[in-house]
PDB file of C-alpha atoms in Angstrom:
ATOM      1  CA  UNK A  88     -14.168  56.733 105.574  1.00 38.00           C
ATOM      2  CA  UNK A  89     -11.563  59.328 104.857  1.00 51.00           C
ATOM      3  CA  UNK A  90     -10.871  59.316 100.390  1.00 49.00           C
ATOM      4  CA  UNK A  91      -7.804  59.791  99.335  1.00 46.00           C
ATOM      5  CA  UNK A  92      -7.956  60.429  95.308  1.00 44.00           C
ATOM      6  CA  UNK A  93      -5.870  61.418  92.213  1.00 48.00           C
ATOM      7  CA  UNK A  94      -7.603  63.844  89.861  1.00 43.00           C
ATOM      8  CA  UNK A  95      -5.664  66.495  87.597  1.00 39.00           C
ATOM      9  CA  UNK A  96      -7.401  68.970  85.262  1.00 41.00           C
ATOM     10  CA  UNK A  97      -7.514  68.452  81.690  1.00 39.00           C
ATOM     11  CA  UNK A  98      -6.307  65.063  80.116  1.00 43.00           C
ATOM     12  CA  UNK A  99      -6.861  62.461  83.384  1.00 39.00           C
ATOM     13  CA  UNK A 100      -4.892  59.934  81.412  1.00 46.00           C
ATOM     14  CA  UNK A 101      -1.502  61.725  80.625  1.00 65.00           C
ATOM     15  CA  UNK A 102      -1.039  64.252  83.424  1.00 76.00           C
ATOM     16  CA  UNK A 103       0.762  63.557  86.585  1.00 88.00           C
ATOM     17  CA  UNK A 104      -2.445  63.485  89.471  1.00 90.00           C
ATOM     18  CA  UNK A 105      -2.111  65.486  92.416  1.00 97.00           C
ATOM     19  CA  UNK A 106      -3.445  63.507  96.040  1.00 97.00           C
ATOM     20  CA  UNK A 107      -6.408  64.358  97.497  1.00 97.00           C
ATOM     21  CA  UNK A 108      -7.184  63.571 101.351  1.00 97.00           C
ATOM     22  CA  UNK A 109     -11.006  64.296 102.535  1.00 96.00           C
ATOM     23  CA  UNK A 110     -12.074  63.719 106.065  1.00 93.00           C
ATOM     24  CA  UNK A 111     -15.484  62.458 105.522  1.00 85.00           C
ATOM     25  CA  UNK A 112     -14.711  60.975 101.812  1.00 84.00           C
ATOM     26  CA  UNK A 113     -15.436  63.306  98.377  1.00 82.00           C
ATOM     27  CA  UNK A 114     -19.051  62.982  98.184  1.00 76.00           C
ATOM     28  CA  UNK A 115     -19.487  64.022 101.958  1.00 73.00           C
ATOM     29  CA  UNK A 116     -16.973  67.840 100.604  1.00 82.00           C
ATOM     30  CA  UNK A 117     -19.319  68.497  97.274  1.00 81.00           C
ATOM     31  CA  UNK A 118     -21.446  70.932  97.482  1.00 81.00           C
ATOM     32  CA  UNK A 119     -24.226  72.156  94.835  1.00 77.00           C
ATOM     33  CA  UNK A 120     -23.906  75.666  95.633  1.00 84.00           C
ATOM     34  CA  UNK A 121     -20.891  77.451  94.554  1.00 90.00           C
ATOM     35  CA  UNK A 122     -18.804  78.491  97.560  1.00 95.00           C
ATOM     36  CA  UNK A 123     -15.501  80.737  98.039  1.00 97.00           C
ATOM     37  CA  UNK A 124     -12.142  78.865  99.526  1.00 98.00           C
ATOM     38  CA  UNK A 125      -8.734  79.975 101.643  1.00 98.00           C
ATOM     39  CA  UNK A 126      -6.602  78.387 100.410  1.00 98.00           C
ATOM     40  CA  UNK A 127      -3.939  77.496 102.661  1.00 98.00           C
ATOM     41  CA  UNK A 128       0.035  76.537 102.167  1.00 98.00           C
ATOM     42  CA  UNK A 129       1.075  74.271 104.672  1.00 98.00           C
ATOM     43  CA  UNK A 130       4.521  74.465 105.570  1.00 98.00           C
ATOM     44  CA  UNK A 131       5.444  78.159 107.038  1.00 98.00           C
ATOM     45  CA  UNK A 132       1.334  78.472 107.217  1.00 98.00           C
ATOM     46  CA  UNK A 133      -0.784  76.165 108.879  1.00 98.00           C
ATOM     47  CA  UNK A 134       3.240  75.007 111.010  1.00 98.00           C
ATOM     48  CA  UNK A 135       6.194  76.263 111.492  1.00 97.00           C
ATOM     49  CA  UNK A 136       7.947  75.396 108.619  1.00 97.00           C
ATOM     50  CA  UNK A 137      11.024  72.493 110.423  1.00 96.00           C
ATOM     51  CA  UNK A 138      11.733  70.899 107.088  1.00 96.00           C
ATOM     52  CA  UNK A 139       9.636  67.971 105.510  1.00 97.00           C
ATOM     53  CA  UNK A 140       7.471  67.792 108.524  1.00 97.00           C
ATOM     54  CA  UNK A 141       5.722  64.530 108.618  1.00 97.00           C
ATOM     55  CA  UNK A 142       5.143  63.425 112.334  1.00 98.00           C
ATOM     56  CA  UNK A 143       3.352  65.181 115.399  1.00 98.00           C
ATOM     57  CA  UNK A 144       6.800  65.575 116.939  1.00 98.00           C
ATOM     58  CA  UNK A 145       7.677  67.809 114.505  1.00 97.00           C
ATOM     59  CA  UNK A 146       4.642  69.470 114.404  1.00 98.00           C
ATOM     60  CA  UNK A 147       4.699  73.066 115.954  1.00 98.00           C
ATOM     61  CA  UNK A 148       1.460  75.185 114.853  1.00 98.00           C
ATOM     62  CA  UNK A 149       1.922  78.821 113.742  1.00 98.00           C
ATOM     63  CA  UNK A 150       0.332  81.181 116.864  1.00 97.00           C
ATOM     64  CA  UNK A 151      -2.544  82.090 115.070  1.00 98.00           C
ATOM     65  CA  UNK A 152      -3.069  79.421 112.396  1.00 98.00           C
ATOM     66  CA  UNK A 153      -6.583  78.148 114.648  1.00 98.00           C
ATOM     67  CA  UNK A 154      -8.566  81.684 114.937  1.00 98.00           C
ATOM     68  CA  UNK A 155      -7.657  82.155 111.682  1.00 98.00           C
ATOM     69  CA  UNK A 156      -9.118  79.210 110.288  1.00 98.00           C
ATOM     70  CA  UNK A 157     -12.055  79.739 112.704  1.00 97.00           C
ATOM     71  CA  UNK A 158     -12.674  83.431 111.751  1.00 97.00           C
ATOM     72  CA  UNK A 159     -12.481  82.058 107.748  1.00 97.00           C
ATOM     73  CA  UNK A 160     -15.238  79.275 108.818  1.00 96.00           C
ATOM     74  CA  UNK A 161     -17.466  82.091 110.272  1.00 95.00           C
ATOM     75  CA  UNK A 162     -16.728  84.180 106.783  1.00 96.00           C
ATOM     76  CA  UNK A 163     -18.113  81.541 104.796  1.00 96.00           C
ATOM     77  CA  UNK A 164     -14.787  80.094 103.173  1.00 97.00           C
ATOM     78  CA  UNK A 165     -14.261  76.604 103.207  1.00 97.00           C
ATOM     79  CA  UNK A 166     -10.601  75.620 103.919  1.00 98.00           C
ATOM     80  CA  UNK A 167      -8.634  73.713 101.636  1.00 98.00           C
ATOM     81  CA  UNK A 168      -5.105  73.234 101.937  1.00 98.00           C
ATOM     82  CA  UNK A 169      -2.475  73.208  99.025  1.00 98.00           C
ATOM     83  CA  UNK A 170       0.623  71.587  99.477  1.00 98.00           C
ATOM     84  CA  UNK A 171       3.853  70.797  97.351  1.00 98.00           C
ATOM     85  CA  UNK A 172       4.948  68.044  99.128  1.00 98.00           C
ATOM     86  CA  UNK A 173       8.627  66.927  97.560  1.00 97.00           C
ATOM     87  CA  UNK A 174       9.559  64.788 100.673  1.00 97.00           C
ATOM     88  CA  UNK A 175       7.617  62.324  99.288  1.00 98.00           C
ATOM     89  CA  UNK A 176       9.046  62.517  95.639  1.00 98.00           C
ATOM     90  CA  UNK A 177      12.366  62.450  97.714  1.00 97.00           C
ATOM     91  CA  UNK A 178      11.515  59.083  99.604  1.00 97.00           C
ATOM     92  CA  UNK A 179      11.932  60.804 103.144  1.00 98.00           C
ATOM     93  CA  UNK A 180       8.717  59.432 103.809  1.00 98.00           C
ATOM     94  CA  UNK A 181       6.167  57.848 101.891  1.00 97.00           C
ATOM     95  CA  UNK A 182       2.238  58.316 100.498  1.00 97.00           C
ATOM     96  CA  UNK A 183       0.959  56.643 103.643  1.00 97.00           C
ATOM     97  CA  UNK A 184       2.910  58.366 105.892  1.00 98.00           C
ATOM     98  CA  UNK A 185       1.770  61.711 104.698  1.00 98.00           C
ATOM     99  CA  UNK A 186      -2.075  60.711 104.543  1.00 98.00           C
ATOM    100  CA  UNK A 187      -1.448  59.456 108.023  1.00 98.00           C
ATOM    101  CA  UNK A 188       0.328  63.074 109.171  1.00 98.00           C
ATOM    102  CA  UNK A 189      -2.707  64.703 107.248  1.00 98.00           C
ATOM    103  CA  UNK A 190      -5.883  63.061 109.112  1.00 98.00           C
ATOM    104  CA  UNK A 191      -4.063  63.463 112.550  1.00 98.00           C
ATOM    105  CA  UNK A 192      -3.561  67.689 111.525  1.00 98.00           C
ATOM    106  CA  UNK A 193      -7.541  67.523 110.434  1.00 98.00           C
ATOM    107  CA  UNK A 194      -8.484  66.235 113.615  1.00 98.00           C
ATOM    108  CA  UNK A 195      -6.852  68.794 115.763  1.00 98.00           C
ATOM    109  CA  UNK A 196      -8.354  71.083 113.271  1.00 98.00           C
ATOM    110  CA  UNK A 197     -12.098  69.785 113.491  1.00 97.00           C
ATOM    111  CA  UNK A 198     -11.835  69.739 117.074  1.00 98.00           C
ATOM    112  CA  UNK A 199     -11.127  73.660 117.693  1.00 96.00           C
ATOM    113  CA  UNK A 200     -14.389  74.557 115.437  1.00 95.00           C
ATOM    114  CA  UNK A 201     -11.626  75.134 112.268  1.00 97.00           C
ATOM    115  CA  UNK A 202     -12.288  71.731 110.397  1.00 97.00           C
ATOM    116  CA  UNK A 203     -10.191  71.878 107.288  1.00 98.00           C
ATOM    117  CA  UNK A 204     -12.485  70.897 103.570  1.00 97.00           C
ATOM    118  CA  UNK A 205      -9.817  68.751 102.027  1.00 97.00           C
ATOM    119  CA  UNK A 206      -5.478  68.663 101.769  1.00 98.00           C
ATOM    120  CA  UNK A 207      -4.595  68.659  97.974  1.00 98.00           C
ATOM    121  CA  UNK A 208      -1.020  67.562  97.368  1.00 98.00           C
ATOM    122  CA  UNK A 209       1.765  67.035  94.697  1.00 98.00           C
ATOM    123  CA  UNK A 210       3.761  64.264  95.671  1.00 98.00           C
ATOM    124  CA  UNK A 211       5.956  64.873  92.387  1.00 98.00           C
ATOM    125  CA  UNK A 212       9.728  66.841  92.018  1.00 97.00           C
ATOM    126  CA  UNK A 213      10.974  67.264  88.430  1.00 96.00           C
ATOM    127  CA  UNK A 214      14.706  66.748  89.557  1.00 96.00           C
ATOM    128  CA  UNK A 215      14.765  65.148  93.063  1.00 96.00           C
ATOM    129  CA  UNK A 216      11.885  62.876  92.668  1.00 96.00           C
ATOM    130  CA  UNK A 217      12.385  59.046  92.569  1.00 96.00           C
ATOM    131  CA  UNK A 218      11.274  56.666  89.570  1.00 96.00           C
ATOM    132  CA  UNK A 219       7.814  58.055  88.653  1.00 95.00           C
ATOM    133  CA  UNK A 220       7.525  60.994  90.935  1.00 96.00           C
ATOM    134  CA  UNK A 221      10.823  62.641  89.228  1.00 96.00           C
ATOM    135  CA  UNK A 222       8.393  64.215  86.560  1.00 96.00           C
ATOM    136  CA  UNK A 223       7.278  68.207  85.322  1.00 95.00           C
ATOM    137  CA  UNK A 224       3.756  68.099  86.491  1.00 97.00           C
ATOM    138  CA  UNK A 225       1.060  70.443  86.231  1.00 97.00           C
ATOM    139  CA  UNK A 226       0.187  70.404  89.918  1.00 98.00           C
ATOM    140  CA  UNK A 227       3.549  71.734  91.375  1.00 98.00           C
ATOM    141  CA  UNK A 228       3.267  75.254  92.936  1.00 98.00           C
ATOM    142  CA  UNK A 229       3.640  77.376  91.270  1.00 98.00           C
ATOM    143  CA  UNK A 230       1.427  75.312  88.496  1.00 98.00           C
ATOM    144  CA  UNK A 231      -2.467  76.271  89.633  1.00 98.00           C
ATOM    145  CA  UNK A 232      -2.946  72.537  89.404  1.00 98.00           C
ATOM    146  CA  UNK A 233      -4.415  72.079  92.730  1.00 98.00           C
ATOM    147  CA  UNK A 234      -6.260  74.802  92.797  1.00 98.00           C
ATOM    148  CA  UNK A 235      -8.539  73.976  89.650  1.00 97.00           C
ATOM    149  CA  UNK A 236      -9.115  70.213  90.723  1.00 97.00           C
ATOM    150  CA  UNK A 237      -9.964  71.838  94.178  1.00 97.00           C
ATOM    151  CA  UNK A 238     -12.327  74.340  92.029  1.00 97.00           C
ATOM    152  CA  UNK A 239     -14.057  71.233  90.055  1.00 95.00           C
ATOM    153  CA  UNK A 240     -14.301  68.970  93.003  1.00 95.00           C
ATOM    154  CA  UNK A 241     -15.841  71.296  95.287  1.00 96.00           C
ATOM    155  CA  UNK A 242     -17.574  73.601  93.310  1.00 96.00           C
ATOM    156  CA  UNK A 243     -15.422  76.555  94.107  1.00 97.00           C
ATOM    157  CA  UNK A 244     -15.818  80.021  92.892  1.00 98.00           C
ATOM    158  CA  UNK A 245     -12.101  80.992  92.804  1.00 98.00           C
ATOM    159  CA  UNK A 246     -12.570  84.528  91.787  1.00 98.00           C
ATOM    160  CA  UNK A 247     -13.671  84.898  95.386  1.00 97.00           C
ATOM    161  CA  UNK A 248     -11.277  82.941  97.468  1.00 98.00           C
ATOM    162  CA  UNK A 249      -8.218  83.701  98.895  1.00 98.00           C
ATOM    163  CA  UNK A 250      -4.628  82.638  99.164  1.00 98.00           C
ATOM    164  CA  UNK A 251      -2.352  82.149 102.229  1.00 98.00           C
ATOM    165  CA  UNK A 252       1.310  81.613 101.442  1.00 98.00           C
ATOM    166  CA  UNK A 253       4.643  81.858 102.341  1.00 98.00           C
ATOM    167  CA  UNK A 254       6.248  81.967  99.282  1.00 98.00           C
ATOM    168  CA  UNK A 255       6.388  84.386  95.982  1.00 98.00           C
ATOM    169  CA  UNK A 256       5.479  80.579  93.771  1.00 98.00           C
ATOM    170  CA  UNK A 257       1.901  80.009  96.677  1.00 98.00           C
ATOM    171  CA  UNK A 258       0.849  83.397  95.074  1.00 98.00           C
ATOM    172  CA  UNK A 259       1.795  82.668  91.687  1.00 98.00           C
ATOM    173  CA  UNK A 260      -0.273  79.348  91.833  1.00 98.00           C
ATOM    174  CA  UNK A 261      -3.351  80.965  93.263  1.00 98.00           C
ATOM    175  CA  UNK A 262      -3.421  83.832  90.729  1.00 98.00           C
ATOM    176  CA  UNK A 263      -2.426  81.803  87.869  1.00 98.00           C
ATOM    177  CA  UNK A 264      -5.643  79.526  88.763  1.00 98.00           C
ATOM    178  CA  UNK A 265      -7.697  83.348  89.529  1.00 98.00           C
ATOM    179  CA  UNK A 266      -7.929  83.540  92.778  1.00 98.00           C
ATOM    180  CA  UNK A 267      -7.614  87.441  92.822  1.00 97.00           C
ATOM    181  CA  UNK A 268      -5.771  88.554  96.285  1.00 97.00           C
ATOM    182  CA  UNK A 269      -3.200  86.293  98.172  1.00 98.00           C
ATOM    183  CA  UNK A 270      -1.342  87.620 101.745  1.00 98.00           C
ATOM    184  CA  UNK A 271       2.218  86.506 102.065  1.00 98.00           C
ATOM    185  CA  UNK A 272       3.193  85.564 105.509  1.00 98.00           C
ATOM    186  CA  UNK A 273       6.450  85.333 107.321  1.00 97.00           C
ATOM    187  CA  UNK A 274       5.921  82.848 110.242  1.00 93.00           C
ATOM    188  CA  UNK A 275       9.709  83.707 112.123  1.00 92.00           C
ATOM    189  CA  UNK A 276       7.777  86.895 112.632  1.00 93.00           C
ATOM    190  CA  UNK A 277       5.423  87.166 115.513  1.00 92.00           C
ATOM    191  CA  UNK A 278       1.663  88.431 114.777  1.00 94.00           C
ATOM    192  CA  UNK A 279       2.507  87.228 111.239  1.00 95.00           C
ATOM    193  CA  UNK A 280      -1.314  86.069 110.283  1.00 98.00           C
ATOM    194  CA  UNK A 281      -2.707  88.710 112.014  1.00 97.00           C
ATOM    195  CA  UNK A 282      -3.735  90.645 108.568  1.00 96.00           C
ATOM    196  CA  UNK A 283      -5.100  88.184 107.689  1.00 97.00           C
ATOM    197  CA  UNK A 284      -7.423  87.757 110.521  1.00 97.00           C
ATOM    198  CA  UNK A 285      -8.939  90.909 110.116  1.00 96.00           C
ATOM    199  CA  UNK A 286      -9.352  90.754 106.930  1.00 96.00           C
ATOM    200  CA  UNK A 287     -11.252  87.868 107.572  1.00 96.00           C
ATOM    201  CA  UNK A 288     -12.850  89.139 110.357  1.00 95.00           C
ATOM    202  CA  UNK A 289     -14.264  92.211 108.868  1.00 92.00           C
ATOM    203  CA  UNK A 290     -15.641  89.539 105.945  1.00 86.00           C
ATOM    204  CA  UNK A 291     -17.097  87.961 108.827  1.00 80.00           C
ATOM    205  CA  UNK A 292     -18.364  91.286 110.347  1.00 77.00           C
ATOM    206  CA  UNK A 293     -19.509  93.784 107.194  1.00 69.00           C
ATOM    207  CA  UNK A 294     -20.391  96.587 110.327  1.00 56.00           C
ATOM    208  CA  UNK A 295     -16.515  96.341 111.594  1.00 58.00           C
ATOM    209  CA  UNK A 296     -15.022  99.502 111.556  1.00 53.00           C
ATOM    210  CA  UNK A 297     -12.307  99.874 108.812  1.00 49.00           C
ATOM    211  CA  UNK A 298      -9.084 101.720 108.392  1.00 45.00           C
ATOM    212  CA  UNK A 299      -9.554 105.120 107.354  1.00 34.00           C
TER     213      UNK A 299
END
């Protein structure tokens, strides 16, 4: 069965908990050797960034998102995406919703050889968000929150993973948790993640050719 979890780093009792959604449940994602992530934004990243997406009608994929994820499989990253996800702190949709919205965008990922590791989200706004969401949490972007329960969970070596973002605070997240190099991507512009994809690909492919 899929998990979806709460975990934050430091004090479990006190600090707000980002979500966790897992495909094949957290056991199934832990590994014993240490392993390098991209780490992926989701809005303006992985789709086209239409404002609180949250159903497959909404849903329209950045050209490129699927080979990149593919080519970062074949590298030997495993893909986890980190997402602030206010809409639900909002109330434009709710918890279930989201995890609901999350398994369907793993499955189209799985099935094009690009499975995604796990979704880590904050669910929390510290001025728009309702009753107990409304809160300063550690797990915000650009708060590396994610990225170090992502690191303890699955055993990641973060000084060797990556960062895909669309915003200046994705960036800020990933290097404040030590994930050395991040690309910023502008998805209104066609070829956007195409960088990124041979970057990857030469990671994949030591013997490719580089730029003089």
């Amino acid at each position: 069965m899929p998990a979806r979890s709460n975990c934050s780093d430091g004090d479990m009792s006190t600090q707000p908990k980002p979500g966790i959604y897992v495909p094949g449940g957290l056991q199934s994602a832990m590994s014993e050797a240490r392993r390098r992530a991209l780490f992926l934004d989701r809005d303006g990243v992985i789709n086209v960034n239409h404002g609180y997406v949250h159903t497959i009608e909404q849903t329209e994929w950045v050209p490129g998102i699927f080979e990149l994820c593919a080519t970062a499989r074949d590298a030997g990253y495993a893909l986890v995406v980190v997402t602030n996800q206010a809409g639900i702190a909002r109330g434009y949709y709710n918890e279930s919703e989201f995890l609901d919205y999350t398994r369907w965008m793993h499955e189209e990922f799985a099935v094009r050889d690009a499975g995604i590791l796990a979704t880590i989200y904050c669910p929390h706004h510290p001025e728009a968000g309702l009753g107990a969401l409304r809160i300063e949490c550690g797990c915000r972007k650009p708060a590396p929150g994610m990225f170090t329960v992502a690191r303890d969970l699955f055993n990641l070596a973060l000084g060797d993973s990556l960062m895909v973002g669309d915003k200046e605070s994705d960036l800020l997240a990933a290097s404040g948790a030590g994930v050395p190099r991040g690309f910023l991507v502008d998805s209104s512009k066609p070829g956007s993640l195409g960088r990124v994809i041979e970057h990857l690909s030469r990671a994949a492919n030591p013997m490719m050719k580089r730029d003089a």
